Structures are given as structure tokens and as C-alpha cells.
mmCIF file of C-alpha atoms in Angstrom:
data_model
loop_
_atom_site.group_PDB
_atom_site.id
_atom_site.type_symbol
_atom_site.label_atom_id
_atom_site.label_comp_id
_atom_site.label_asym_id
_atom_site.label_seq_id
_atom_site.Cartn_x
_atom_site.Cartn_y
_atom_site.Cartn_z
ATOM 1 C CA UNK A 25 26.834 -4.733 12.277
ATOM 2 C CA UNK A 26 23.283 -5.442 12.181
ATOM 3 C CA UNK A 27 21.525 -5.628 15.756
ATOM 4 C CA UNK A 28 25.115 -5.522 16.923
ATOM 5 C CA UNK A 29 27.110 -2.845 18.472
ATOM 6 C CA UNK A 30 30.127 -3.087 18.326
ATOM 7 C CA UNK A 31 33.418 -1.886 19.437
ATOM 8 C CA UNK A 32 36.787 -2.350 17.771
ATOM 9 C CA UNK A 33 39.620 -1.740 19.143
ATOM 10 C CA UNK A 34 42.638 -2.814 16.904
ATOM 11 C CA UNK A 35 46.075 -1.375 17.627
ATOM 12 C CA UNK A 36 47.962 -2.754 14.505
ATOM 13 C CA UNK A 37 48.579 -0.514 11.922
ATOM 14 C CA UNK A 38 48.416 -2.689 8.570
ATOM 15 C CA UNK A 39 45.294 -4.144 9.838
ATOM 16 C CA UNK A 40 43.607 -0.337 10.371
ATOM 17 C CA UNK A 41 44.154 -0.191 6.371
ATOM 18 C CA UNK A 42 42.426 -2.762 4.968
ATOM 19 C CA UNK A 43 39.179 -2.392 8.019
ATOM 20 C CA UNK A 44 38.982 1.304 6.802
ATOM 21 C CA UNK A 45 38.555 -0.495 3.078
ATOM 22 C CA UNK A 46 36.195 -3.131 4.004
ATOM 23 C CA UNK A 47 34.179 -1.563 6.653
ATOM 24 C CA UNK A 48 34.088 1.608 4.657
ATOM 25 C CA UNK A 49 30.100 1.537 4.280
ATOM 26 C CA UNK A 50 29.255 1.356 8.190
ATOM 27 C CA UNK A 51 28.046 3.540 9.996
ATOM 28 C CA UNK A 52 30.457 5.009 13.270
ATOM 29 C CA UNK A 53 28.419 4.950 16.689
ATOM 30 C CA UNK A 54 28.491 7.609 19.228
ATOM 31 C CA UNK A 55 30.843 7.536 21.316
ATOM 32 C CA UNK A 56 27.916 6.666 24.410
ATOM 33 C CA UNK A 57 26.129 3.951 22.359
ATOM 34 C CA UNK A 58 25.644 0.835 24.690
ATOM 35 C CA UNK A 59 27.810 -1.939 22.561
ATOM 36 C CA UNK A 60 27.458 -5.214 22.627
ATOM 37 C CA UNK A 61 30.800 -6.536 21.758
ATOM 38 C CA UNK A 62 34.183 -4.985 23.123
ATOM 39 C CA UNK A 63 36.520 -6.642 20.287
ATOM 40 C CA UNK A 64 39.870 -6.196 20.195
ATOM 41 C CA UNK A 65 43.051 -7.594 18.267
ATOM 42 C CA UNK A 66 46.909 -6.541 18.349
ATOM 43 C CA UNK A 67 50.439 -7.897 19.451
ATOM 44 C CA UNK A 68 49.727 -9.576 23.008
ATOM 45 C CA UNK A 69 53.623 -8.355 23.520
ATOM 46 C CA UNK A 70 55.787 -5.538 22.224
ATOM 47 C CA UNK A 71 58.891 -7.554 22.484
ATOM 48 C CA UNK A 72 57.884 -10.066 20.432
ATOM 49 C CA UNK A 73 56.869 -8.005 17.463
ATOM 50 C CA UNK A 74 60.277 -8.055 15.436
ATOM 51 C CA UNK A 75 60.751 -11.497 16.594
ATOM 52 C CA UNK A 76 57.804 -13.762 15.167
ATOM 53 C CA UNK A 77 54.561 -11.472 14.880
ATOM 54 C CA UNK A 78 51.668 -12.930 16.379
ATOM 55 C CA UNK A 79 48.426 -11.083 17.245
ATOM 56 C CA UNK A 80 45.896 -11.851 20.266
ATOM 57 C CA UNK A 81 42.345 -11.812 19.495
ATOM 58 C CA UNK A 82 39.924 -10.333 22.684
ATOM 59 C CA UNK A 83 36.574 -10.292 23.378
ATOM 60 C CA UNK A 84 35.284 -8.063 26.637
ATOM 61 C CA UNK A 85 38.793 -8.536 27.312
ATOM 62 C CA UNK A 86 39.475 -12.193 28.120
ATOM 63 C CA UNK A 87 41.374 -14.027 24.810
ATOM 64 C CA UNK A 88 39.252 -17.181 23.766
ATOM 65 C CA UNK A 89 41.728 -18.396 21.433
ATOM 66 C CA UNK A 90 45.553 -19.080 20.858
ATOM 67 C CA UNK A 91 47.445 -16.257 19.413
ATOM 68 C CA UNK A 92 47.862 -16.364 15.943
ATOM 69 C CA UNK A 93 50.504 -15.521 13.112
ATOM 70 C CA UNK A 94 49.957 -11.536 12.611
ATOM 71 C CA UNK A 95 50.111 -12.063 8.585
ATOM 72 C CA UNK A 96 46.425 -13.589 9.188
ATOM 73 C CA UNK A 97 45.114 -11.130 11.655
ATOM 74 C CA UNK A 98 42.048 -9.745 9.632
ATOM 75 C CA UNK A 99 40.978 -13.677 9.199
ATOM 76 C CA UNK A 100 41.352 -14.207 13.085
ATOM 77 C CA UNK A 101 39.568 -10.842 13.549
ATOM 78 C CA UNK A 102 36.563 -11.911 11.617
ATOM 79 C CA UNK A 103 36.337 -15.084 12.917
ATOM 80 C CA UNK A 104 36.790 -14.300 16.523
ATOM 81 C CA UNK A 105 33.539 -11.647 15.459
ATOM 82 C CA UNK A 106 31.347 -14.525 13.984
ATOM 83 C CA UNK A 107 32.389 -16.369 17.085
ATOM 84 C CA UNK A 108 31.483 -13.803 19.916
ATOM 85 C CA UNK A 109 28.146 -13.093 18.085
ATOM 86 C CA UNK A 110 27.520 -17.476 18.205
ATOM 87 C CA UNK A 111 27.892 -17.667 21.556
ATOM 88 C CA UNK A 112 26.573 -14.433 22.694
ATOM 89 C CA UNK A 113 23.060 -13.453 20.913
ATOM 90 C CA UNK A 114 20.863 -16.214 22.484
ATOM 91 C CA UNK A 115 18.555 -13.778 22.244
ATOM 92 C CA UNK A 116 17.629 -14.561 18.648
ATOM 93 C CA UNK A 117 17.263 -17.945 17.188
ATOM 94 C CA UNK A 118 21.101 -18.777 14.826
ATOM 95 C CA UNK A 119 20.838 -20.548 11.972
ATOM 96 C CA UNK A 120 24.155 -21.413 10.444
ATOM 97 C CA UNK A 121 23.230 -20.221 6.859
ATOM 98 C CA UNK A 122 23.126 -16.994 4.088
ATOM 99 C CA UNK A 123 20.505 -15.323 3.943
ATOM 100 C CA UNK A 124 19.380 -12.907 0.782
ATOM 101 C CA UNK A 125 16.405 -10.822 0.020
ATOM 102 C CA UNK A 126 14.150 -9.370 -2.887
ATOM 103 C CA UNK A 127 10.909 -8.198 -2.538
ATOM 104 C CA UNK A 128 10.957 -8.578 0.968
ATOM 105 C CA UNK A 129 10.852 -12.511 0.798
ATOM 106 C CA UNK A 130 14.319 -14.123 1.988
ATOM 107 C CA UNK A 131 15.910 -17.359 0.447
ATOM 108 C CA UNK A 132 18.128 -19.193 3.461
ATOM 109 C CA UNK A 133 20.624 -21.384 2.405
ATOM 110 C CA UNK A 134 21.508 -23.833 5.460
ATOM 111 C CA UNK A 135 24.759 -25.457 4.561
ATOM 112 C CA UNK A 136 27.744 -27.464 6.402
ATOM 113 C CA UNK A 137 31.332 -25.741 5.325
ATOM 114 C CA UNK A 138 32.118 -26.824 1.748
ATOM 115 C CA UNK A 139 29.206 -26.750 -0.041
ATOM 116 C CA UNK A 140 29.381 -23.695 -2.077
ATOM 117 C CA UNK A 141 27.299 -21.257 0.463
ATOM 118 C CA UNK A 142 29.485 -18.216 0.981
ATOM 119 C CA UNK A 143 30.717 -18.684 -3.055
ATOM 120 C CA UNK A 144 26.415 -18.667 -4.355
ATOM 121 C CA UNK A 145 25.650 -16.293 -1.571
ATOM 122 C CA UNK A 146 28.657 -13.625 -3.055
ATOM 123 C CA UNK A 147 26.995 -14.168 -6.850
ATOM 124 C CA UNK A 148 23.616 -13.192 -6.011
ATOM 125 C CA UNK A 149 24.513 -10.674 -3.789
ATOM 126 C CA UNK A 150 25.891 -8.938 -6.614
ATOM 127 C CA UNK A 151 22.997 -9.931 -9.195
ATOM 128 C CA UNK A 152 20.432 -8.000 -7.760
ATOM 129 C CA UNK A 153 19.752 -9.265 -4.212
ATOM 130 C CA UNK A 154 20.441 -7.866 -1.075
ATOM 131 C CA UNK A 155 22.542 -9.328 1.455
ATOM 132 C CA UNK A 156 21.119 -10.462 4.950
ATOM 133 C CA UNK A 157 23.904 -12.497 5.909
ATOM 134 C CA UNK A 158 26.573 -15.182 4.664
ATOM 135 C CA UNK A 159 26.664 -16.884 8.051
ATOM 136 C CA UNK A 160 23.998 -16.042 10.141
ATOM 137 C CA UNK A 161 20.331 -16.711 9.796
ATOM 138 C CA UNK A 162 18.890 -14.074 12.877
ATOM 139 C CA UNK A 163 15.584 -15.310 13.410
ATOM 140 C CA UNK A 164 13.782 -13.154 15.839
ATOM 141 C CA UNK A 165 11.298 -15.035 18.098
ATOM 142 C CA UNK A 166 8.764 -12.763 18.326
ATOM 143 C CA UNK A 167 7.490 -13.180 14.853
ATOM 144 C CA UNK A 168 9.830 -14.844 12.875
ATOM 145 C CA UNK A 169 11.606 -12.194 11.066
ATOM 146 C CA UNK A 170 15.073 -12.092 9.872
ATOM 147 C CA UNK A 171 17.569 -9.846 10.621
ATOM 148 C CA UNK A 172 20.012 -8.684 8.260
ATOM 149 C CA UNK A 173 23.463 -8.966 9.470
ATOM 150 C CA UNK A 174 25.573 -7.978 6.275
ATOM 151 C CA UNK A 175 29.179 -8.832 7.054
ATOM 152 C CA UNK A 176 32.681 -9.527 5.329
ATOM 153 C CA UNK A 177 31.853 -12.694 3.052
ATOM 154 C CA UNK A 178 35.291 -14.778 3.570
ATOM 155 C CA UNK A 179 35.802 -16.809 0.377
ATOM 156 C CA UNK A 180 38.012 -19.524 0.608
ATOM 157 C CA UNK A 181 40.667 -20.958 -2.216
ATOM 158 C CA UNK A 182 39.332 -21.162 -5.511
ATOM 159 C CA UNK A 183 36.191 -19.315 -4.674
ATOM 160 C CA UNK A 184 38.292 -16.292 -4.725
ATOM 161 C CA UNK A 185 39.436 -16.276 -8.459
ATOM 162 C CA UNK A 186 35.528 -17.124 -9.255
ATOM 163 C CA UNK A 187 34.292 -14.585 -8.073
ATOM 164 C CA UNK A 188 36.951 -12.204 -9.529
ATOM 165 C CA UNK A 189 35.498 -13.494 -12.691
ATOM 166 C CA UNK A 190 31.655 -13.856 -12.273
ATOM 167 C CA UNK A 191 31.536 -10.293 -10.336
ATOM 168 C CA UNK A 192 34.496 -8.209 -11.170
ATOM 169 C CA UNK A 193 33.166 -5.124 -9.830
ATOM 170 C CA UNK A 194 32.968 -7.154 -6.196
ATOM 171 C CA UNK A 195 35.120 -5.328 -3.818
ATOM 172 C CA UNK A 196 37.758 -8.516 -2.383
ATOM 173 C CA UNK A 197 40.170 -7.536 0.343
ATOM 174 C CA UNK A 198 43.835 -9.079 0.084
ATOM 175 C CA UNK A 199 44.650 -12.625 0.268
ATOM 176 C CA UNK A 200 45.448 -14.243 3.206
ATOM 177 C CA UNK A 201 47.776 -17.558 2.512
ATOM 178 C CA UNK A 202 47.995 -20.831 4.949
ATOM 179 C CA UNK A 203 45.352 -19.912 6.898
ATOM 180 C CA UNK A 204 43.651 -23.211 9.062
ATOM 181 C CA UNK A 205 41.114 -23.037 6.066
ATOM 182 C CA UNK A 206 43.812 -22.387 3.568
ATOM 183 C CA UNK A 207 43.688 -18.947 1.226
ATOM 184 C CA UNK A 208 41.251 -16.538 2.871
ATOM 185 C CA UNK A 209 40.066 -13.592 1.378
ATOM 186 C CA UNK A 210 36.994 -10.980 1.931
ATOM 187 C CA UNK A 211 34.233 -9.792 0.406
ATOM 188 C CA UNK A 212 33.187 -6.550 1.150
ATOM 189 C CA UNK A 213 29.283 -6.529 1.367
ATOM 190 C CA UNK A 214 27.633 -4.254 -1.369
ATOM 191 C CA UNK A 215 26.948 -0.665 0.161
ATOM 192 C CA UNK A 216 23.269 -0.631 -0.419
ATOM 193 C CA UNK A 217 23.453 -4.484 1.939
ATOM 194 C CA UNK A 218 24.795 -1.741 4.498
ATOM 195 C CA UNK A 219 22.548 1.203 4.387
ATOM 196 C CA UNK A 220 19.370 -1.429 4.436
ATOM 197 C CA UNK A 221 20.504 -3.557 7.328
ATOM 198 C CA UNK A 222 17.961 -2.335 10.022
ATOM 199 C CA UNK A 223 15.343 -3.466 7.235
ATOM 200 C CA UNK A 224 14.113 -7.278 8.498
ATOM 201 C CA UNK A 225 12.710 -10.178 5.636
ATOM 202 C CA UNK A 226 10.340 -12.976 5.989
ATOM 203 C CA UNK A 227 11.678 -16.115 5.333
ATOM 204 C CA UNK A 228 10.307 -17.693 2.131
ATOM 205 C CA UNK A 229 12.316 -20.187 0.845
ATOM 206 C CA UNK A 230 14.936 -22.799 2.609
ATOM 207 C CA UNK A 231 17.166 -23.863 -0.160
ATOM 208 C CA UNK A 232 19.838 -26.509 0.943
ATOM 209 C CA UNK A 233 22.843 -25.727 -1.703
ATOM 210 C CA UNK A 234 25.604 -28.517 -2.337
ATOM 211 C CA UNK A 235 28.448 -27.233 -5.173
ATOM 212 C CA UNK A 236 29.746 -30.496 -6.757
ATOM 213 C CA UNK A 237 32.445 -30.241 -9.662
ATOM 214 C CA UNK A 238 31.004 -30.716 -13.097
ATOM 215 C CA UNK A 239 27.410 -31.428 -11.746
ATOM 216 C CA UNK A 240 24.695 -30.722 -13.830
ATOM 217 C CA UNK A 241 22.324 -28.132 -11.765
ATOM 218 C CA UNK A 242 19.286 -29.693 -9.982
ATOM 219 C CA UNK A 243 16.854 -28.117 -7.915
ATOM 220 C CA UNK A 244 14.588 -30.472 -6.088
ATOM 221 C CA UNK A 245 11.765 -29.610 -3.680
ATOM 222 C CA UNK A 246 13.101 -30.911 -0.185
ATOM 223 C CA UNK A 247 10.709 -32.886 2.287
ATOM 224 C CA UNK A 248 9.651 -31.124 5.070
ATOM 225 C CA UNK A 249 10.383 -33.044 7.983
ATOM 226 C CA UNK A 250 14.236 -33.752 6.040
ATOM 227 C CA UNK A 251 14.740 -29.820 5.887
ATOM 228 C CA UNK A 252 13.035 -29.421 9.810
ATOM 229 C CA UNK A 253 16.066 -31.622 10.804
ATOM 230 C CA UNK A 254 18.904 -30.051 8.714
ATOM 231 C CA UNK A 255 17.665 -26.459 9.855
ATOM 232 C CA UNK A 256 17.903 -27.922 13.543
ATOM 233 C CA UNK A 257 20.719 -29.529 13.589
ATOM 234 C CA UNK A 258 22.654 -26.997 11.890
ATOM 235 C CA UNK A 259 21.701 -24.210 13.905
ATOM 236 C CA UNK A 260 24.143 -22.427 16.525
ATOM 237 C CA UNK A 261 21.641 -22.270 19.561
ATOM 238 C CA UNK A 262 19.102 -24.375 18.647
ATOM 239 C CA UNK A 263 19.166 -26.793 22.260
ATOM 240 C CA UNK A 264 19.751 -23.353 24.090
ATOM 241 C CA UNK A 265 16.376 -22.336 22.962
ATOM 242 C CA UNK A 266 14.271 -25.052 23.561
ATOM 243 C CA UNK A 267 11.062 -25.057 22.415
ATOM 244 C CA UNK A 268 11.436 -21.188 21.082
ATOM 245 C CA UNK A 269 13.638 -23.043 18.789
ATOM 246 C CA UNK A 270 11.192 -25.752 18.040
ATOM 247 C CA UNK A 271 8.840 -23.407 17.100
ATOM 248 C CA UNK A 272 10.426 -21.231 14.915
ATOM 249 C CA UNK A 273 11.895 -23.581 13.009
ATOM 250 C CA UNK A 274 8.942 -25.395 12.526
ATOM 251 C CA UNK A 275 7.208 -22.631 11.630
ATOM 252 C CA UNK A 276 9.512 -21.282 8.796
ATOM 253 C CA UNK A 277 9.420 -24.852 7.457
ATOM 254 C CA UNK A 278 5.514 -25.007 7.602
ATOM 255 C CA UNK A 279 6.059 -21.450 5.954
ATOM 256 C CA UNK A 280 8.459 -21.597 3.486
ATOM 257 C CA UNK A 281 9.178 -23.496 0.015
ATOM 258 C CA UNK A 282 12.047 -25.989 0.359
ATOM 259 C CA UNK A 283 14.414 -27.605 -1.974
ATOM 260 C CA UNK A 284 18.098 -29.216 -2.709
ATOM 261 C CA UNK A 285 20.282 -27.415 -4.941
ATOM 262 C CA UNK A 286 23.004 -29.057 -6.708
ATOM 263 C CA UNK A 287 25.301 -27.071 -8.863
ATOM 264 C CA UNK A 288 28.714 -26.673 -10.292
ATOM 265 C CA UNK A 289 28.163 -23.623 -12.594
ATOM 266 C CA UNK A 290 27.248 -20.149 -10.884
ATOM 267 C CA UNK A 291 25.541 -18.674 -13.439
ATOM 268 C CA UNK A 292 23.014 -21.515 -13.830
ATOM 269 C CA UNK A 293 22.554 -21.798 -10.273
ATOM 270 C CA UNK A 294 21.745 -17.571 -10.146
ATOM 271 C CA UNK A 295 19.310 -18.185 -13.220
ATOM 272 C CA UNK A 296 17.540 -21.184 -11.448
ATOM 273 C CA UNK A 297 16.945 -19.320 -7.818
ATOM 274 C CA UNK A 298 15.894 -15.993 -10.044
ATOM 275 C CA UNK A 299 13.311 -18.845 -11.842
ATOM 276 C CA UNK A 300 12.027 -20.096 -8.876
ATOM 277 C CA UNK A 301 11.644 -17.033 -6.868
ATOM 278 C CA UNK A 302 9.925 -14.751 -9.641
ATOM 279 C CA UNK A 303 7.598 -17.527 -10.382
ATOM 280 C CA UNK A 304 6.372 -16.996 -6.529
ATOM 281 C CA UNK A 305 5.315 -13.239 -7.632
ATOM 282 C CA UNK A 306 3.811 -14.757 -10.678
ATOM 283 C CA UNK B 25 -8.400 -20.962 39.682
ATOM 284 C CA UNK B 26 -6.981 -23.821 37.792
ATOM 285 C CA UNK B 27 -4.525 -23.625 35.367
ATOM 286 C CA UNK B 28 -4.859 -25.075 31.699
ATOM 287 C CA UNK B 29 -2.419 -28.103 31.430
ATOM 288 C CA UNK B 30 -0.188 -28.009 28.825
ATOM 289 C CA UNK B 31 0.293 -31.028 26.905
ATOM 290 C CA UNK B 32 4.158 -32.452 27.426
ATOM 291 C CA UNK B 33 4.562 -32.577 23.865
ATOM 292 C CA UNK B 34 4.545 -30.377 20.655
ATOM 293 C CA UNK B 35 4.010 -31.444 17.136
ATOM 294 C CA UNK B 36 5.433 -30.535 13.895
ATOM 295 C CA UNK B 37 3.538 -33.496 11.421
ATOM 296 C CA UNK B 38 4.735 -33.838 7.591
ATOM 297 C CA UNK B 39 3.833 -36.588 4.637
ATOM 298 C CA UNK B 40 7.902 -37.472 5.414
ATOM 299 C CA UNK B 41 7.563 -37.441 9.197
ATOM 300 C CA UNK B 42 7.161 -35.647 12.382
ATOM 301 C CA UNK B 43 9.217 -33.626 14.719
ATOM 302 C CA UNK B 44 8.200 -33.605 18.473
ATOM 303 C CA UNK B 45 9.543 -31.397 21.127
ATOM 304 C CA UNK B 46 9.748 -32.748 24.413
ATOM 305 C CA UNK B 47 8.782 -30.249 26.993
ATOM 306 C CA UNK B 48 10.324 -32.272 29.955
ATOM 307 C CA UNK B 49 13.534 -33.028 28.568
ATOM 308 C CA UNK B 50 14.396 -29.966 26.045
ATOM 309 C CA UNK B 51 14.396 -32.911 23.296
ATOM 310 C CA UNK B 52 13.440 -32.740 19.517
ATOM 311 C CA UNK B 53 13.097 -36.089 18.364
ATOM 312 C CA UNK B 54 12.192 -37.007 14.270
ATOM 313 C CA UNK B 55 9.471 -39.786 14.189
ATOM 314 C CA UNK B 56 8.266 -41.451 11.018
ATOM 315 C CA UNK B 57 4.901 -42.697 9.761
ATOM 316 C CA UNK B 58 5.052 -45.653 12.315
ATOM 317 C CA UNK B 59 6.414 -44.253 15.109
ATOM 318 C CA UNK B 60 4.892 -40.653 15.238
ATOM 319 C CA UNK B 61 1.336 -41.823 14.673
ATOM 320 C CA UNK B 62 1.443 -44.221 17.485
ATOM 321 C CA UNK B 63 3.234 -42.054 19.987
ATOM 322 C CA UNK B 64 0.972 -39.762 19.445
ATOM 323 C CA UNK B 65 -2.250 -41.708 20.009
ATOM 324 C CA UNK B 66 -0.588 -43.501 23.419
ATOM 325 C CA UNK B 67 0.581 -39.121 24.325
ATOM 326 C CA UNK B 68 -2.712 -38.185 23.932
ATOM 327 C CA UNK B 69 -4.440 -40.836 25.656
ATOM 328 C CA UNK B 70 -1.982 -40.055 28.579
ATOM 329 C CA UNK B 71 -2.658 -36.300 28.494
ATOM 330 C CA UNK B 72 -6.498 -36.377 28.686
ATOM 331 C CA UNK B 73 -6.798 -39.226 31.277
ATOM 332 C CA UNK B 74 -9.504 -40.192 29.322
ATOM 333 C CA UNK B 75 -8.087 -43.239 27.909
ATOM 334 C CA UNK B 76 -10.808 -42.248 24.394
ATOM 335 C CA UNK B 77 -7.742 -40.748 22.325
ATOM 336 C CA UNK B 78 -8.259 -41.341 18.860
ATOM 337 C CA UNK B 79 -6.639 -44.729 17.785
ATOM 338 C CA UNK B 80 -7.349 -44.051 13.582
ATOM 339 C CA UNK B 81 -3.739 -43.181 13.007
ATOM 340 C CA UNK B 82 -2.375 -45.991 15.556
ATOM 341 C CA UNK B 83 -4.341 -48.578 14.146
ATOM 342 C CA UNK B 84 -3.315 -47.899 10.798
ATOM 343 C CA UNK B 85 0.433 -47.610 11.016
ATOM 344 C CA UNK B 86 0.132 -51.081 13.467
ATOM 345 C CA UNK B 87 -1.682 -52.373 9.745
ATOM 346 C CA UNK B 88 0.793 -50.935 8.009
ATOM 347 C CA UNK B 89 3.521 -52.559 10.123
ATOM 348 C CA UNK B 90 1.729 -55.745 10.127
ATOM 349 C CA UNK B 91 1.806 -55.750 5.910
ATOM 350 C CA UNK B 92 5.775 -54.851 6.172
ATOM 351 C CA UNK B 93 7.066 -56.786 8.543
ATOM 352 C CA UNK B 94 4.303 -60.171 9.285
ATOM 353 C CA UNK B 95 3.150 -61.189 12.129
ATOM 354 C CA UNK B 96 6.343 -62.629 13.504
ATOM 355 C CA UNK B 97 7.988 -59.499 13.603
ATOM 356 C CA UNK B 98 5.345 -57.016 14.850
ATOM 357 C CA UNK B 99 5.027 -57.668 17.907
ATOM 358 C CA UNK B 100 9.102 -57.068 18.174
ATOM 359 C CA UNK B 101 9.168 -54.272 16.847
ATOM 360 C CA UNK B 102 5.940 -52.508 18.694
ATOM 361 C CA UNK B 103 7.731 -53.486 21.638
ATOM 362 C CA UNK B 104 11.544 -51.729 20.885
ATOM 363 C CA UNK B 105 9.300 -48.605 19.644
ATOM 364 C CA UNK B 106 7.399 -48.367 23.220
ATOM 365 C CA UNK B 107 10.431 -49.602 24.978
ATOM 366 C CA UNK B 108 12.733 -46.925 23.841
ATOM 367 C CA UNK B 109 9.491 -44.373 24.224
ATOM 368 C CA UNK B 110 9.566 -45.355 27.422
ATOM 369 C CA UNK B 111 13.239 -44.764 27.994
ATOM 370 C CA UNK B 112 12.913 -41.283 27.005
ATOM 371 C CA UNK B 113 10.042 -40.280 29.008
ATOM 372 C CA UNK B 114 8.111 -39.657 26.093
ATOM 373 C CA UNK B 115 5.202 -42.236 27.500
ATOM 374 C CA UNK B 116 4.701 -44.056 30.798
ATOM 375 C CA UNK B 117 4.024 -47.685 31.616
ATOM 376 C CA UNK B 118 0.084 -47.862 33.298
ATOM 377 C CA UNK B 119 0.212 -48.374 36.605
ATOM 378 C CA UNK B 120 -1.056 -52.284 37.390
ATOM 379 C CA UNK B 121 -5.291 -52.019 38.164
#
């Protein structure tokens, strides 16, 4: 996945299914690869299998969380990922934000859960741009590149039946019901997202996204030392990295074009990036 | 051989604002056009020992203050900013001649 190695281990047969559908574009490591995560999900307990499924999530084989219900064990899987790679990867600077890319120019969309990121992120991916990341921003400090990480995109609720309709050819996984962030489903990332993802991007535009029902879209350029703050404070490691931190973020602000998007309407919001980022090619 | 210094603090300036790491502490903190101007004449002054920084910016946020606020308040308010600058290390108090 990405810079990431990693090793699943997940004895739970309907699970095995639907990983062999959404992971079906990744590529197997050697058996000797040096891995960076050990990951591993399945029934903490035979015995308790018939009565009230539950699965235990794993990570170099200590269990983080509670167990949870088994019906949501691809959800918990995927989380319990995104979480070992947050509190693991201090190597590289985490912003908490998608990231596409065209042309070799990236648009990062730094956003707090709710505002419409993974939902815009899925459209684009699937009009044209490739897919860095829905969660992570890797910035790597040694010259500001970003890393492509191309994972599951989890929609949430009614995200789920708009994407069905703005990309039907989008690959979704099953539904996952009651979840702690209600109806979960997945996104499987476009194949070519996959085959590209040792390819970095430079950052070139920081584009703050905010869905709002009914809105009429506006995109507004953003003032610099506004979007320094919202890129810092909504970063995973941002205080572990000190003045690495400082710098890069600075930098890609210094570097990049930044603005506020409002939007209710998907297809306007996809026209309006596709605006502003051709007009940067001329 | 002597080794460079390195100032304590880094800059980020903008038209909306500054951001200003904090080498001793680990600490960002966001500034605006009153308070980044004059920390950073009263940082810089500090840094070179020379006590010549360049007071443009200073002086021209204090004016800028003074227009704002009057004369009653000024003074107040200069001394919360260097009180709380003080607080967080980001300047030191000279010692008495």
C-alpha cells in the first residue's frame, strides 16, 4: 500500500472474499520482503463464534482496540490500517487530507470528517485524476513530495448511493450497517491509482472543501497564514515533527494556490477544480 | 572553530499573518500584523546582541495600534502582548544596567 508493506493476516473466511475483490489490483510481496505492518483480524475465541461473533483487530500482535461485532469486520480492518499507519510513519510528515494528481501537480484537500472529502475525492478519482490518497497527505521531508497511498475510499451514508449515481462504473464493496459512523461502504481505488502508486506529485494546490446541502458552489482563494494553520492543526504528526513540520508546511503553503470550496452539487464542484487547475497549464 | 548561531525562531510571514516556530519549545504560534511585526523586531534585536534591529515594522504596527485603539489603551495592550511573549519564552526581560 504505497511506501507500506504490509502483512495481512485474516483468518475469517467471509472477510477473505470481499479483500480478494477490493484489493484485487495490488501487488503480492515476496514472501522475504521486510513489512512494515503485521495486521491481523479474526475471532479472538473459537467458542464464541456461534454465540455473538465478534472479531479482534491486531497490529504486530498486541490488539489496540475493543473487539468488535464480526458483521463490521472489513470497516474495523480498514480502520485499524489507517490507524497503525497514523501512529507509525513519523517518518513522513501526515496530513489528514485526499490527495489527487494530473499532470504531476497534486490538489490536497485538508478537511475535518463531514465535509464532503472522501465523497469529492471518489468523483474525481473517477473523472480523470489519479488517486494519491483519501486520507493521507505523505509529505516526504526531504523535498516535499507526496506519496501516493491509494487505499479503500470508505464512503459513509448517503455518499454511497451518490456515488452509485455520479460514477456507476466505481467498484463499491458491500454495505456495512450501524457501524460507529453509521452505513460504511468501500471504494475500491481505480486500478491505474494502483499500478502508479510508487509515482510521487508536487503539491500545487491546497483546496479546503466544505459540502453544505443546497449551497450554491464557491471557490474562494484562502489566506495564507488561515490555510498554514488549518494544514497544521489538522495534521496527524505535526508536534511530533517539530520544525520538519514547520517547514514543510510552510513551504507547500508558500508553494501552492489555496482556496475554500463550498459545494452541494458534485458535478459543479468536478467542473470548478478541472477550471481552476487547467487554467494553471494555461 | 565557532559555530554559526541559529536564531531561536523561524518565520513563515503572510499579508494575513505570520506563523513562528519556536525552536526551544517545539511551538508554532500564529501572530498577526501587530503582534508578529513587533516580536520580531524585539527577536531580532535579542539574537544579534546588537540592540540595531530594524524597528520599521515595530514602529508601524505600535502607529497602527495607536490609530485603533488611542492612547489610553496602547500602552495596555503593548504590555499583555510582551507579557504573554514573555511567558512563552519567545523574548526575555533585559537584565537591569
Amino acid at each position: 500500500m504505497g511506501p507500506f508493506a504490509v502483512r495481512l493476516r485474516v483468518p475469517f473466511a467471509p472477510l477473505v472474499d470481499s479483500l480478494h475483490l477490493l484489493y484485487a489490483d495490488y501487488p503480492i510481496l515476496e514472501d522475504e520482503a521486510l513489512v512494515d505492518l503485521h495486521v491481523g483480524l479474526g475471532p479472538p475465541n473459537p467458542l464464541r463464534r456461534r454465540v455473538k461473533p465478534i472479531v479482534r483487530f491486531t497490529i504486530d500482535a498486541r490488539a489496540p482496540f475493543p473487539d468488535s461485532p464480526a458483521a463490521h469486520a472489513l470497516p474495523t480492518l480498514e480502520w485499524g490500517i489507517n490507524w497503525g499507519i497514523a501512529t507509525r510513519a513519523n517518518h513522513l510528515l501526515m496530513l489528514h487530507c485526499a490527495a489527487i494528481e494530473r499532470d504531476g501537480q497534486a490538489v490536497l484537500f485538508p478537511a475535518w470528517p463531514g465535509h464532503g472529502k472522501s465523497t469529492l475525492c471518489t468523483a474525481l478519482v473517477h473523472s480523470g485524476w489519479r488517486l494519491l490518497s483519501d486520507e493521507f497527505g505523505l509529505v516526504r521531508p526531504e523535498d516535499g513530495a507526496i506519496l501516493p497511498i491509494p487505499r479503500l475510499i470508505p464512503l459513509k451514508n448517503e455518499s454511497i448511493e451518490v456515488i452509485r449515481s455520479f460514477a456507476p462504473e466505481a467498484y463499491i464493496g458491500p454495505s456495512f450497517y450501524g457501524t460507529r459512523k453509521g452505513t460504511v461502504a468501500h471504494v475500491r481505488p481505480p486500478a491505474e491509482s494502483v499500478e502508479r502508486q510508487g509515482e510521487v506529485a508536487r503539491p500545487g494546490w491546497l483546496v479546503f472543501p466544505r459540502w453544505v446541502k443546497d449551497a450554491p458552489l464557491t471557490l474562494e482563494p484562502m489566506p495564507k497564514a488561515q490555510s498554514f494553520l488549518m494544514v497544521a492543526t489538522n495534521a496527524f504528526n505535526y508536534p511530533v515533527l517539530g520544525e520538519t513540520a514547520f517547514r514543510l508546511v510552510g513551504d507547500m503553503v508558500r508553494t501552492c494556490e489555496c482556496f475554500s470550496l463550498t459545494y452541494s452539487d458534485l458535478d459543479e464542484a468536478v467542473t470548478a477544480l478541472d477550471r481552476l487547475t487547467r487554467g494553471a497549464h494555461g | 572553530m565557532q559555530q554559526a548561531q541559529r536564531h531561536p525562531l523561524l518565520w513563515f510571514d503572510w499579508p494575513d499573518g505570520h506563523a513562528v516556530y519556536q525552536r526551544s519549545s517545539g511551538e508554532t504560534h500564529f501572530l498577526n500584523d501587530i503582534g508578529g511585526p513587533l516580536l520580531r523586531c524585539l527577536s531580532d534585536d535579542e539574537a544579534d546582541g546588537t540592540g540595531k534591529a530594524d524597528r520599521t515594522d515595530a514602529s508601524r504596527c505600535v502607529e497602527k495600534l495607536l490609530a485603533e485603539s488611542g492612547p489610553e489603551d496602547l500602552s495596555a495592550q503593548l504590555r499583555v502582548l510582551l507579557k504573554r511573549f514573555e511567558e512563552l519564552g519567545l523574548v526575555r526581560r533585559p537584565a537591569p544596567r
